[in-house]
């Protein structure tokens, strides 16, 4: 019999399944205008003039340029370098310059064709290597957005004394989030002057912060509401501030509501992507395979503006060693600016890039030492008590070895390795088969002191109707926030789940719980929900002696507890554990409160004629502390590993002249049901004492793991080590042709 | 003027005959359950059934469905009640962000209704025109297989489903 999986069913699920959930483009929109964006066509230049065709009936339209921005012309985030609308110069193609609104959607696109921008072109920098060389300065003073150094021990001395030194270079491309709902936002000004925006977004308070700056309004006059959101994956962390600013600017000028919804091409060509990266490793080891030194160089392409790039680089650098113990480590990480659309947040946030290199590098090391990559990992993996590159001692909840052993067993790694070696010797088989493994860690929550600065708040309210409302700004973007918080609050309070409702993410109603990013929703915000629920429970118990067991009883007690107030409200704010210390200057200390661990075995075959790679099976194990809802954890893992399979094998963002050439789902391919193998997920429970009921973050970890295992499996199958993603058939062909030793196979 | 049947009701559309079916449904008739994800027939979010066959409504001018029977997500289940397929998807975790869900449900619904099998490989093929970026498809395939098995059990067709069941279990690693 099938085991019944525990956990709350998604409370918002039935509406989604019936088509009743309202996404931004489904919201009633009486009397509103449709907005659209005119974008730059050159990667770098000065704007000489903007001309509007005199024959076009502009009186039907509302237009806006940078001159119409009442406040500061920027999308406020970490830095204030990115304008809401380009003014005087453009630093990348597809940069917004003019906005147009019209009552009819098709007319607004027609209007865009009647606006002409004249440029004085300037020489652009389009690759990260050119940016680093800084022959053409595109960002003062040296084209560098951020540099990070991590130092532990004496790397040069250790490399000099090592039995073997293995070097390797690895490359990863842009990746598009490809949420199925494109970006979209509505905006209107209410009679009291409040700006109200509603749309598809992950972080309502980020949008508020940006609008406050651009519109010179006090916080109370900017209200941001999340509509049902059709996926984010990081792509709706920062860019919604841009779309909201544009819609609001048009709404302000029009005096009417304005809606901007991107089509697929605009969304793909203009919004943020995962940062491309080049990672170099120089690794010193003993003859037995014990790590003695890791010297790692990371270069990432931030695009034209800083957006979240400094933090992406930080996470990339902090994960660059992989989950291994090494006494001497040097990481030099650099984020450069190029004249390409800015890159930004995407599930994994810098870690998939550096972990791809760290994990695939074991294949090279294994070759150099003539030892098995799995055995080498076992020799070096972190355990409780291990010290990381930043000097963090891992005190608890370290499941790295458990997840590795779990997938090796379930995925029958060693048996298959032998079996496939036999299979590949026979020329009668139409394919080569291979198996690969990888193991990764992912820091849960914000890096370093981030959580202390965020100082997130949540509230729980017991209403007079006996209903428990959870108030947080954490958004539901498909990952299951509503179900997780409902279950957590109900379980802690000791009441049925039906008594709990989650307030919608509306800055007018909920406190700032920080952004919905960084695998922090469950662990950090969930922890606050748990604490608030404990306090509310205590308040109820103080007054009644026991928890009401029927709804009628609850209503009676709620009325008594509320008194004259509409609700009894309990608030909690994040307090940073004193033993978690981080020094941002030296990059020493506890980089993250705790790490999740995951391992994957990829079983695949490569067609001997077409070089197409077909993944036969993917086995993944994760240690996410305690799984609050196994079904939700499985869902996160399966979705994340599938995105990673796309990253490894399919998704090829093709850039020329600083513009993505294939911004359509027709030619930027993401995995279909047929590209995705049966997925097997195991959950290993290593509870974390500070997480709610022992939980750690899960959202990003699965995105980190599969790509290096795919490359390792292709290596196992073909003997070719492909160090650049995606592993397309033409890349395999190229590798075969340029490697004479392999022409015979 | 175009006359068509939508969810059992005869409707008339008075706009341009080349208006896309997805716009007619969403803007003309207020049936916003049908979503648009790409506008070029790649993602399948706009899938509706025309005479029982799954069709991408972003590629179909409304004049092409003159006199034909269109079914949208709004035709399944009821306000308080989920259709067995919707229920299975909810319970298996087959819907996450939900934007691909209406199209996915309509494609799967057609599969179940026209006697499709419960073999995961066959289900994957049937669903290959509907992109989902959240789930990795496994939970969706599980849910559809479950509904097909329930359908076959109701029909008393015992031979095929029992074999398919065990294969599903092996491939999805569920019996553990």
PDB file of C-alpha atoms in Angstrom, chain A residues 264-437:
ATOM      1  CA  UNK A 264       7.542  36.209 -23.133  1.00  0.00           C
ATOM      2  CA  UNK A 265      10.107  37.781 -25.421  1.00  0.00           C
ATOM      3  CA  UNK A 266      10.306  41.037 -23.493  1.00  0.00           C
ATOM      4  CA  UNK A 267      10.527  39.130 -20.230  1.00  0.00           C
ATOM      5  CA  UNK A 268      13.369  36.953 -21.443  1.00  0.00           C
ATOM      6  CA  UNK A 269      15.322  39.609 -23.285  1.00  0.00           C
ATOM      7  CA  UNK A 270      15.106  42.346 -20.657  1.00  0.00           C
ATOM      8  CA  UNK A 271      14.871  40.891 -17.160  1.00  0.00           C
ATOM      9  CA  UNK A 272      17.614  39.435 -14.959  1.00  0.00           C
ATOM     10  CA  UNK A 273      19.314  36.055 -15.433  1.00  0.00           C
ATOM     11  CA  UNK A 274      21.687  33.814 -13.525  1.00  0.00           C
ATOM     12  CA  UNK A 275      25.232  35.218 -13.671  1.00  0.00           C
ATOM     13  CA  UNK A 276      27.618  33.564 -16.124  1.00  0.00           C
ATOM     14  CA  UNK A 277      30.864  32.577 -14.436  1.00  0.00           C
ATOM     15  CA  UNK A 278      34.367  31.298 -14.991  1.00  0.00           C
ATOM     16  CA  UNK A 279      35.881  29.390 -12.083  1.00  0.00           C
ATOM     17  CA  UNK A 280      39.487  28.196 -11.838  1.00  0.00           C
ATOM     18  CA  UNK A 281      40.752  25.651  -9.342  1.00  0.00           C
ATOM     19  CA  UNK A 282      44.273  24.805  -8.266  1.00  0.00           C
ATOM     20  CA  UNK A 283      44.096  22.030  -5.728  1.00  0.00           C
ATOM     21  CA  UNK A 284      46.844  20.455  -3.701  1.00  0.00           C
ATOM     22  CA  UNK A 285      46.398  16.945  -2.305  1.00  0.00           C
ATOM     23  CA  UNK A 286      48.309  14.186  -0.603  1.00  0.00           C
ATOM     24  CA  UNK A 287      48.976  10.991  -2.544  1.00  0.00           C
ATOM     25  CA  UNK A 288      46.088   9.383  -0.643  1.00  0.00           C
ATOM     26  CA  UNK A 289      43.761  12.136  -1.845  1.00  0.00           C
ATOM     27  CA  UNK A 290      43.430  14.295   1.239  1.00  0.00           C
ATOM     28  CA  UNK A 291      42.975  17.979   0.444  1.00  0.00           C
ATOM     29  CA  UNK A 292      45.823  20.219   1.565  1.00  0.00           C
ATOM     30  CA  UNK A 293      45.122  23.399  -0.390  1.00  0.00           C
ATOM     31  CA  UNK A 294      42.367  24.939  -2.493  1.00  0.00           C
ATOM     32  CA  UNK A 295      43.210  27.991  -4.548  1.00  0.00           C
ATOM     33  CA  UNK A 296      40.069  29.219  -6.309  1.00  0.00           C
ATOM     34  CA  UNK A 297      39.475  32.104  -8.661  1.00  0.00           C
ATOM     35  CA  UNK A 298      35.899  33.146  -9.430  1.00  0.00           C
ATOM     36  CA  UNK A 299      34.890  35.618 -12.108  1.00  0.00           C
ATOM     37  CA  UNK A 300      31.244  36.556 -12.644  1.00  0.00           C
ATOM     38  CA  UNK A 301      29.478  38.828 -15.098  1.00  0.00           C
ATOM     39  CA  UNK A 302      27.138  41.234 -13.314  1.00  0.00           C
ATOM     40  CA  UNK A 303      25.857  43.005 -16.403  1.00  0.00           C
ATOM     41  CA  UNK A 304      25.420  46.753 -16.589  1.00  0.00           C
ATOM     42  CA  UNK A 305      24.230  47.582 -13.058  1.00  0.00           C
ATOM     43  CA  UNK A 306      24.955  46.264  -9.601  1.00  0.00           C
ATOM     44  CA  UNK A 307      21.456  44.939  -8.741  1.00  0.00           C
ATOM     45  CA  UNK A 308      22.075  42.078  -6.252  1.00  0.00           C
ATOM     46  CA  UNK A 309      25.410  41.091  -7.772  1.00  0.00           C
ATOM     47  CA  UNK A 310      27.625  41.826  -4.725  1.00  0.00           C
ATOM     48  CA  UNK A 311      25.578  39.374  -2.642  1.00  0.00           C
ATOM     49  CA  UNK A 312      25.447  36.787  -5.422  1.00  0.00           C
ATOM     50  CA  UNK A 313      29.240  36.938  -5.597  1.00  0.00           C
ATOM     51  CA  UNK A 314      29.453  36.540  -1.850  1.00  0.00           C
ATOM     52  CA  UNK A 315      27.357  33.377  -1.843  1.00  0.00           C
ATOM     53  CA  UNK A 316      29.290  32.077  -4.818  1.00  0.00           C
ATOM     54  CA  UNK A 317      32.609  32.655  -3.059  1.00  0.00           C
ATOM     55  CA  UNK A 318      31.408  31.126   0.201  1.00  0.00           C
ATOM     56  CA  UNK A 319      30.323  27.928  -1.580  1.00  0.00           C
ATOM     57  CA  UNK A 320      33.353  27.738  -3.887  1.00  0.00           C
ATOM     58  CA  UNK A 321      35.205  25.076  -1.886  1.00  0.00           C
ATOM     59  CA  UNK A 322      32.324  22.627  -1.922  1.00  0.00           C
ATOM     60  CA  UNK A 323      31.387  20.860   1.314  1.00  0.00           C
ATOM     61  CA  UNK A 324      34.934  19.737   2.081  1.00  0.00           C
ATOM     62  CA  UNK A 325      37.421  20.266   4.795  1.00  0.00           C
ATOM     63  CA  UNK A 326      40.695  21.814   3.743  1.00  0.00           C
ATOM     64  CA  UNK A 327      43.301  23.429   5.996  1.00  0.00           C
ATOM     65  CA  UNK A 328      44.502  26.001   3.450  1.00  0.00           C
ATOM     66  CA  UNK A 329      42.081  27.924   1.267  1.00  0.00           C
ATOM     67  CA  UNK A 330      42.281  31.008  -0.876  1.00  0.00           C
ATOM     68  CA  UNK A 331      39.257  32.301  -2.774  1.00  0.00           C
ATOM     69  CA  UNK A 332      39.513  35.364  -4.980  1.00  0.00           C
ATOM     70  CA  UNK A 333      36.155  36.345  -6.371  1.00  0.00           C
ATOM     71  CA  UNK A 334      35.384  39.218  -8.677  1.00  0.00           C
ATOM     72  CA  UNK A 335      32.137  40.571 -10.148  1.00  0.00           C
ATOM     73  CA  UNK A 336      32.654  42.712 -13.216  1.00  0.00           C
ATOM     74  CA  UNK A 337      30.330  45.036 -15.104  1.00  0.00           C
ATOM     75  CA  UNK A 338      29.613  44.554 -18.810  1.00  0.00           C
ATOM     76  CA  UNK A 339      27.233  46.297 -21.208  1.00  0.00           C
ATOM     77  CA  UNK A 340      24.657  43.511 -21.030  1.00  0.00           C
ATOM     78  CA  UNK A 341      21.290  43.461 -19.248  1.00  0.00           C
ATOM     79  CA  UNK A 342      21.909  43.148 -15.502  1.00  0.00           C
ATOM     80  CA  UNK A 343      22.034  39.661 -14.039  1.00  0.00           C
ATOM     81  CA  UNK A 344      20.412  38.998 -10.723  1.00  0.00           C
ATOM     82  CA  UNK A 345      18.810  36.561  -8.361  1.00  0.00           C
ATOM     83  CA  UNK A 346      18.082  33.021  -9.467  1.00  0.00           C
ATOM     84  CA  UNK A 347      17.567  30.059  -7.159  1.00  0.00           C
ATOM     85  CA  UNK A 348      20.992  29.113  -5.822  1.00  0.00           C
ATOM     86  CA  UNK A 349      22.269  32.698  -6.075  1.00  0.00           C
ATOM     87  CA  UNK A 350      25.909  32.212  -7.089  1.00  0.00           C
ATOM     88  CA  UNK A 351      26.295  28.773  -5.534  1.00  0.00           C
ATOM     89  CA  UNK A 352      25.328  26.612  -8.560  1.00  0.00           C
ATOM     90  CA  UNK A 353      28.104  28.305 -10.530  1.00  0.00           C
ATOM     91  CA  UNK A 354      30.921  27.709  -8.061  1.00  0.00           C
ATOM     92  CA  UNK A 355      29.649  24.313  -6.915  1.00  0.00           C
ATOM     93  CA  UNK A 356      29.594  23.097 -10.529  1.00  0.00           C
ATOM     94  CA  UNK A 357      33.327  23.791 -10.657  1.00  0.00           C
ATOM     95  CA  UNK A 358      34.101  22.433  -7.201  1.00  0.00           C
ATOM     96  CA  UNK A 359      32.248  19.184  -7.812  1.00  0.00           C
ATOM     97  CA  UNK A 360      33.328  18.523 -11.384  1.00  0.00           C
ATOM     98  CA  UNK A 361      36.927  19.223 -10.375  1.00  0.00           C
ATOM     99  CA  UNK A 362      36.855  15.908  -8.480  1.00  0.00           C
ATOM    100  CA  UNK A 363      36.714  14.131 -11.849  1.00  0.00           C
ATOM    101  CA  UNK A 364      40.028  15.767 -12.780  1.00  0.00           C
ATOM    102  CA  UNK A 365      41.517  15.015  -9.395  1.00  0.00           C
ATOM    103  CA  UNK A 366      40.361  11.410  -9.616  1.00  0.00           C
ATOM    104  CA  UNK A 367      42.040  11.117 -13.007  1.00  0.00           C
ATOM    105  CA  UNK A 368      45.291  12.600 -11.727  1.00  0.00           C
ATOM    106  CA  UNK A 369      45.381  10.383  -8.642  1.00  0.00           C
ATOM    107  CA  UNK A 370      43.939   7.318 -10.415  1.00  0.00           C
ATOM    108  CA  UNK A 371      41.432   7.008  -7.626  1.00  0.00           C
ATOM    109  CA  UNK A 372      37.654   6.903  -7.569  1.00  0.00           C
ATOM    110  CA  UNK A 373      35.974  10.327  -7.207  1.00  0.00           C
ATOM    111  CA  UNK A 374      33.502   8.903  -4.727  1.00  0.00           C
ATOM    112  CA  UNK A 375      36.247   7.619  -2.424  1.00  0.00           C
ATOM    113  CA  UNK A 376      38.011  10.971  -2.627  1.00  0.00           C
ATOM    114  CA  UNK A 377      34.867  12.749  -1.564  1.00  0.00           C
ATOM    115  CA  UNK A 378      34.384  10.400   1.374  1.00  0.00           C
ATOM    116  CA  UNK A 379      37.897  11.234   2.489  1.00  0.00           C
ATOM    117  CA  UNK A 380      37.312  14.978   2.528  1.00  0.00           C
ATOM    118  CA  UNK A 381      33.624  15.680   3.209  1.00  0.00           C
ATOM    119  CA  UNK A 382      32.727  17.887   6.164  1.00  0.00           C
ATOM    120  CA  UNK A 383      31.391  16.339   9.343  1.00  0.00           C
ATOM    121  CA  UNK A 384      30.350  17.684  12.702  1.00  0.00           C
ATOM    122  CA  UNK A 385      33.274  19.638  14.103  1.00  0.00           C
ATOM    123  CA  UNK A 386      34.762  20.467  10.687  1.00  0.00           C
ATOM    124  CA  UNK A 387      36.028  23.976  10.051  1.00  0.00           C
ATOM    125  CA  UNK A 388      35.066  25.797   6.831  1.00  0.00           C
ATOM    126  CA  UNK A 389      37.172  28.206   4.779  1.00  0.00           C
ATOM    127  CA  UNK A 390      35.905  31.136   6.832  1.00  0.00           C
ATOM    128  CA  UNK A 391      36.782  29.428  10.114  1.00  0.00           C
ATOM    129  CA  UNK A 392      33.186  28.434  10.897  1.00  0.00           C
ATOM    130  CA  UNK A 393      32.983  25.293  12.989  1.00  0.00           C
ATOM    131  CA  UNK A 394      30.037  23.128  11.965  1.00  0.00           C
ATOM    132  CA  UNK A 395      28.531  22.209  15.299  1.00  0.00           C
ATOM    133  CA  UNK A 396      25.359  20.407  14.366  1.00  0.00           C
ATOM    134  CA  UNK A 397      23.061  19.110  11.646  1.00  0.00           C
ATOM    135  CA  UNK A 398      25.784  18.101   9.152  1.00  0.00           C
ATOM    136  CA  UNK A 399      24.228  15.487   6.899  1.00  0.00           C
ATOM    137  CA  UNK A 400      26.772  15.630   4.051  1.00  0.00           C
ATOM    138  CA  UNK A 401      27.960  12.050   4.480  1.00  0.00           C
ATOM    139  CA  UNK A 402      24.451  10.712   5.072  1.00  0.00           C
ATOM    140  CA  UNK A 403      23.062  12.155   1.853  1.00  0.00           C
ATOM    141  CA  UNK A 404      26.022  10.907  -0.149  1.00  0.00           C
ATOM    142  CA  UNK A 405      25.765   7.379   1.185  1.00  0.00           C
ATOM    143  CA  UNK A 406      21.998   7.394   0.710  1.00  0.00           C
ATOM    144  CA  UNK A 407      22.178   8.212  -3.023  1.00  0.00           C
ATOM    145  CA  UNK A 408      25.123   5.963  -3.671  1.00  0.00           C
ATOM    146  CA  UNK A 409      23.125   3.067  -2.224  1.00  0.00           C
ATOM    147  CA  UNK A 410      19.776   3.890  -3.783  1.00  0.00           C
ATOM    148  CA  UNK A 411      21.287   4.917  -7.115  1.00  0.00           C
ATOM    149  CA  UNK A 412      23.435   1.722  -7.126  1.00  0.00           C
ATOM    150  CA  UNK A 413      26.364   3.909  -8.060  1.00  0.00           C
ATOM    151  CA  UNK A 414      29.188   1.392  -7.822  1.00  0.00           C
ATOM    152  CA  UNK A 415      27.332  -1.539  -9.441  1.00  0.00           C
ATOM    153  CA  UNK A 416      26.220   0.651 -12.315  1.00  0.00           C
ATOM    154  CA  UNK A 417      29.663   2.061 -12.814  1.00  0.00           C
ATOM    155  CA  UNK A 418      30.967  -1.468 -13.406  1.00  0.00           C
ATOM    156  CA  UNK A 419      27.923  -2.484 -15.438  1.00  0.00           C
ATOM    157  CA  UNK A 420      28.216   0.544 -17.724  1.00  0.00           C
ATOM    158  CA  UNK A 421      31.923   0.033 -18.260  1.00  0.00           C
ATOM    159  CA  UNK A 422      30.986  -3.361 -19.727  1.00  0.00           C
ATOM    160  CA  UNK A 423      28.080  -1.883 -21.706  1.00  0.00           C
ATOM    161  CA  UNK A 424      30.295   0.801 -23.228  1.00  0.00           C
ATOM    162  CA  UNK A 425      32.858  -1.741 -24.440  1.00  0.00           C
ATOM    163  CA  UNK A 426      30.306  -3.249 -26.807  1.00  0.00           C
ATOM    164  CA  UNK A 427      29.993  -1.408 -30.104  1.00  0.00           C
ATOM    165  CA  UNK A 428      26.621  -3.002 -30.712  1.00  0.00           C
ATOM    166  CA  UNK A 429      24.900  -0.743 -28.198  1.00  0.00           C
ATOM    167  CA  UNK A 430      23.404   2.417 -29.644  1.00  0.00           C
ATOM    168  CA  UNK A 431      24.503   4.499 -26.652  1.00  0.00           C
ATOM    169  CA  UNK A 432      27.180   4.983 -24.067  1.00  0.00           C
ATOM    170  CA  UNK A 433      25.975   4.861 -20.498  1.00  0.00           C
ATOM    171  CA  UNK A 434      27.398   6.693 -17.545  1.00  0.00           C
ATOM    172  CA  UNK A 435      26.815   7.457 -13.926  1.00  0.00           C
ATOM    173  CA  UNK A 436      27.864  10.509 -11.958  1.00  0.00           C
ATOM    174  CA  UNK A 437      27.552  11.761  -8.432  1.00  0.00           C
TER     175      UNK A 437
END
